[in-house]
Short mmCIF file of C-alpha atoms in Angstrom, two decimals:
data_model
loop_
_atom_site.label_atom_id
_atom_site.label_comp_id
_atom_site.label_asym_id
_atom_site.label_seq_id
_atom_site.Cartn_x
_atom_site.Cartn_y
_atom_site.Cartn_z
CA ALA A 1 0.00 0.00 0.00
CA GLN A 2 1.10 3.51 -0.66
CA SER A 3 2.17 5.55 2.37
CA VAL A 4 3.78 8.88 3.14
CA THR A 5 5.61 9.55 6.39
CA GLN A 6 6.45 12.91 7.86
CA PRO A 7 8.44 11.96 10.96
CA ASP A 8 8.25 15.33 12.67
CA ILE A 9 4.86 16.42 14.01
CA HIS A 10 6.17 19.78 15.26
CA ILE A 11 9.32 21.74 14.44
CA THR A 12 10.37 25.05 15.97
CA VAL A 13 13.06 27.20 14.35
CA SER A 14 14.31 30.70 14.98
CA GLU A 15 13.58 33.38 12.44
CA GLY A 16 16.47 33.54 9.98
CA ALA A 17 17.56 29.96 10.65
CA SER A 18 17.52 27.25 8.02
CA LEU A 19 14.75 24.67 7.79
CA GLU A 20 14.45 21.09 6.62
CA LEU A 21 11.18 19.14 6.77
CA ARG A 22 11.41 15.43 6.13
CA CYS A 23 9.21 13.28 3.93
CA ASN A 24 9.57 9.59 3.15
CA TYR A 25 7.27 7.57 0.95
CA SER A 26 6.55 3.96 0.17
CA TYR A 27 5.35 3.41 -3.37
CA GLY A 28 5.72 0.55 -5.78
CA ALA A 29 5.86 2.94 -8.71
CA THR A 30 7.54 6.08 -9.99
CA PRO A 31 6.04 8.81 -7.84
CA TYR A 32 4.93 12.35 -8.46
CA LEU A 33 5.89 14.39 -5.38
CA PHE A 34 4.44 17.55 -3.92
CA TRP A 35 4.72 19.86 -0.94
CA TYR A 36 1.73 21.91 0.18
CA VAL A 37 1.40 24.53 2.92
CA GLN A 38 -1.72 25.17 4.99
CA SER A 39 -2.32 28.17 7.21
CA PRO A 40 -4.82 27.75 10.07
CA GLY A 41 -8.37 27.35 8.77
CA GLN A 42 -7.24 27.61 5.16
CA GLY A 43 -6.95 25.35 2.17
CA LEU A 44 -3.71 23.94 0.77
CA GLN A 45 -1.30 25.98 -1.33
CA LEU A 46 1.07 24.16 -3.68
CA LEU A 47 4.70 25.04 -2.85
CA LEU A 48 6.50 22.84 -5.37
CA LYS A 49 6.32 19.62 -7.33
CA TYR A 50 8.58 16.95 -8.79
CA PHE A 51 7.63 14.85 -11.78
CA SER A 52 10.95 14.00 -13.41
CA GLY A 53 14.31 15.47 -14.37
CA ASP A 54 16.48 17.56 -12.06
CA THR A 55 16.09 16.15 -8.57
CA LEU A 56 16.42 19.57 -6.90
CA VAL A 57 13.27 21.59 -7.50
CA GLN A 58 12.56 25.19 -6.67
CA GLY A 59 9.21 26.41 -5.46
CA ILE A 60 7.47 29.53 -4.32
CA LYS A 61 8.34 31.57 -1.22
CA GLY A 62 12.02 30.55 -1.41
CA PHE A 63 11.42 26.83 -0.76
CA GLU A 64 13.23 23.98 -2.49
CA ALA A 65 13.07 20.20 -2.23
CA GLU A 66 15.35 17.36 -3.23
CA PHE A 67 14.18 13.99 -4.51
CA LYS A 68 16.42 11.10 -3.44
CA ARG A 69 15.22 7.89 -5.05
CA SER A 70 17.65 5.69 -3.09
CA GLN A 71 16.24 6.99 0.19
CA SER A 72 12.60 7.33 -0.98
CA SER A 73 12.71 10.87 0.35
CA PHE A 74 11.58 14.31 -0.75
CA ASN A 75 12.72 16.75 1.93
CA LEU A 76 11.69 20.39 1.91
CA ARG A 77 14.26 23.08 2.68
CA LYS A 78 14.51 26.83 3.11
CA PRO A 79 17.78 28.67 3.82
CA SER A 80 16.28 31.41 6.01
CA VAL A 81 12.88 31.14 7.64
CA HIS A 82 10.56 34.13 8.03
CA TRP A 83 7.89 34.47 10.73
CA SER A 84 5.24 34.28 8.00
CA ASP A 85 6.36 30.71 7.20
CA ALA A 86 4.68 29.45 10.37
CA ALA A 87 2.04 27.00 9.11
CA GLU A 88 1.48 23.30 8.57
CA TYR A 89 3.31 21.57 5.75
CA PHE A 90 2.13 18.47 3.94
CA CYS A 91 4.05 16.15 1.68
CA ALA A 92 1.93 14.36 -0.94
CA VAL A 93 2.60 11.60 -3.42
CA GLY A 94 0.80 10.41 -6.52
CA ALA A 95 1.49 7.71 -9.04
CA ARG A 96 -0.13 6.85 -12.36
CA GLU A 97 -0.38 3.23 -11.33
CA TYR A 98 -2.61 4.16 -8.40
CA GLY A 99 -4.98 6.46 -10.21
CA ASN A 100 -5.23 10.18 -9.79
CA LYS A 101 -5.41 10.41 -6.03
CA LEU A 102 -2.80 12.10 -3.89
CA VAL A 103 -1.72 10.39 -0.68
CA PHE A 104 -0.76 12.87 2.03
CA GLY A 105 1.46 12.64 5.05
CA ALA A 106 0.11 13.64 8.45
CA GLY A 107 1.77 17.04 8.26
CA THR A 108 4.47 18.95 10.12
CA ILE A 109 3.56 22.07 12.09
CA LEU A 110 6.25 24.72 11.82
CA ARG A 111 6.62 27.28 14.57
CA VAL A 112 8.93 30.26 14.10
CA LYS A 113 10.34 32.01 17.13
CA SER A 114 11.67 35.54 17.00
CA GLU B 1 -7.81 34.24 -12.88
CA THR B 2 -10.25 32.90 -10.28
CA GLY B 3 -9.01 30.06 -8.12
CA VAL B 4 -10.99 27.17 -6.70
CA THR B 5 -13.96 28.33 -4.67
CA GLN B 6 -16.08 26.36 -2.22
CA SER B 7 -19.36 26.98 -0.47
CA PRO B 8 -20.45 27.22 2.22
CA THR B 9 -17.48 28.13 4.39
CA HIS B 10 -18.89 26.57 7.53
CA LEU B 11 -21.80 24.25 8.15
CA ILE B 12 -23.35 22.67 11.23
CA LYS B 13 -25.55 19.60 10.81
CA THR B 14 -27.16 17.03 13.06
CA ARG B 15 -26.35 13.33 12.98
CA GLY B 16 -28.50 11.52 10.41
CA GLN B 17 -29.00 14.59 8.21
CA GLN B 18 -27.78 15.03 4.64
CA VAL B 19 -25.40 17.73 3.37
CA THR B 20 -24.33 19.10 -0.01
CA LEU B 21 -21.03 20.90 -0.48
CA ARG B 22 -20.19 22.84 -3.62
CA CYS B 23 -17.02 23.53 -5.55
CA SER B 24 -16.20 25.68 -8.55
CA SER B 25 -13.01 24.67 -10.30
CA GLN B 26 -10.25 27.00 -11.42
CA SER B 27 -10.62 28.40 -14.92
CA GLY B 28 -9.66 25.82 -17.57
CA HIS B 29 -9.58 22.93 -15.09
CA ASN B 30 -11.81 19.99 -16.02
CA THR B 31 -10.97 17.56 -13.22
CA VAL B 32 -12.20 17.91 -9.64
CA SER B 33 -11.08 15.89 -6.61
CA TRP B 34 -12.54 15.87 -3.10
CA TYR B 35 -10.66 15.23 0.12
CA GLN B 36 -11.64 14.93 3.78
CA GLN B 37 -9.26 16.39 6.36
CA ALA B 38 -10.04 15.43 9.94
CA LEU B 39 -8.57 17.55 12.71
CA GLY B 40 -4.84 16.98 13.06
CA GLN B 41 -4.58 14.75 10.01
CA GLY B 42 -3.60 15.00 6.39
CA PRO B 43 -6.26 15.07 3.68
CA GLN B 44 -7.80 11.74 2.63
CA PHE B 45 -8.92 11.20 -0.97
CA ILE B 46 -12.67 10.72 -1.35
CA PHE B 47 -13.11 10.65 -5.14
CA GLN B 48 -12.32 12.43 -8.38
CA TYR B 49 -14.58 13.54 -11.22
CA TYR B 50 -13.60 13.93 -14.85
CA ARG B 51 -16.02 14.61 -17.71
CA GLU B 52 -18.93 14.28 -15.29
CA GLU B 53 -17.97 10.69 -14.37
CA GLU B 54 -16.37 9.36 -11.19
CA ASN B 55 -12.73 8.68 -12.02
CA GLY B 56 -11.34 7.00 -8.93
CA ARG B 57 -12.57 6.61 -5.37
CA GLY B 58 -10.91 6.31 -2.00
CA ASN B 59 -11.95 4.21 0.96
CA PHE B 60 -15.22 5.99 1.72
CA PRO B 61 -18.70 4.41 2.01
CA PRO B 62 -21.38 4.86 -0.66
CA ARG B 63 -23.17 7.51 1.43
CA PHE B 64 -20.46 9.82 0.10
CA SER B 65 -21.44 10.66 -3.45
CA GLY B 66 -20.70 13.36 -5.95
CA LEU B 67 -21.61 15.07 -9.16
CA GLN B 68 -19.77 17.08 -11.77
CA PHE B 69 -21.59 19.49 -14.04
CA PRO B 70 -20.87 20.51 -17.67
CA ASN B 71 -19.16 23.69 -16.42
CA TYR B 72 -16.83 21.42 -14.36
CA SER B 73 -18.21 22.56 -11.02
CA SER B 74 -18.88 19.78 -8.56
CA GLU B 75 -20.93 18.74 -5.53
CA LEU B 76 -20.15 16.41 -2.68
CA ASN B 77 -23.16 14.85 -1.00
CA VAL B 78 -23.04 13.02 2.30
CA ASN B 79 -26.10 11.13 3.54
CA ALA B 80 -26.86 9.85 7.03
CA LEU B 81 -24.24 12.07 8.64
CA GLU B 82 -22.16 10.60 11.46
CA LEU B 83 -20.20 12.42 14.14
CA ASP B 84 -16.94 11.24 12.51
CA ASP B 85 -17.88 13.10 9.33
CA SER B 86 -16.94 16.33 11.11
CA ALA B 87 -13.95 17.60 9.12
CA LEU B 88 -12.65 20.12 6.62
CA TYR B 89 -13.73 19.11 3.12
CA LEU B 90 -11.35 20.22 0.42
CA CYS B 91 -11.97 20.44 -3.28
CA ALA B 92 -9.11 20.50 -5.76
CA SER B 93 -9.08 21.04 -9.50
CA SER B 94 -6.61 20.07 -12.22
CA LEU B 95 -5.85 20.94 -15.81
CA PRO B 96 -6.71 18.46 -18.57
CA GLY B 97 -4.17 15.63 -18.56
CA GLN B 98 -2.53 16.84 -15.34
CA GLY B 99 -4.73 15.15 -12.76
CA TYR B 100 -1.95 14.93 -10.20
CA GLU B 101 -1.19 18.62 -10.06
CA GLN B 102 -4.10 19.66 -7.89
CA TYR B 103 -5.00 23.17 -6.78
CA PHE B 104 -7.07 23.39 -3.65
CA GLY B 105 -9.90 25.60 -2.52
CA PRO B 106 -10.26 27.03 0.99
CA GLY B 107 -12.45 24.16 2.17
CA THR B 108 -15.80 23.75 3.91
CA ARG B 109 -15.72 23.13 7.66
CA LEU B 110 -18.50 20.63 8.49
CA THR B 111 -19.47 20.05 12.11
CA VAL B 112 -21.86 17.20 12.90
CA THR B 113 -23.52 17.31 16.32
#
């Protein structure tokens, strides 16, 4: 069965510090990979996506993510966090072999301290 | 360009009642997916609609049903509401041939009492 794991439920970083959010997946197929961000009471905003090609992808708001096939990981990074980045972040995976659904991780809540 | 819109924003229903949630897809998007997000969890796929037909379904009972209209807007209907149906219901739309790249609306918060 397909699964997505985000090992960290909460992460707290200082404003200006770097950030890495972890995502691991279990899929028996070539995955499509996504990171979404959700502010309290809001819908999901797409930060970035990986379908194929260069394994380091750039997204909006200064985020990037790296696909590592050998580790089944797609970690999200940002060099310098801003207070406005405080939100919940979801990793999601899709695969043609499993239809058009996205499977989401449980999310990581990011807190930014000043 | 208008994004995905959903109505209503909030809804309170009683156990056993029926509810209809509505979604208007982003301009040019012909595929609509619905997800349920319980408190503290990631979204769970309910089903997807393409060309007015159901095009994939998650592990939800038949009392969850949907429709897609010729203008690509969509409805999610839930019959015989249960307390566990309380959640944020998210609609997402996709461009033709890009069903994985999904753009989400703000959601409808359903509370069942």
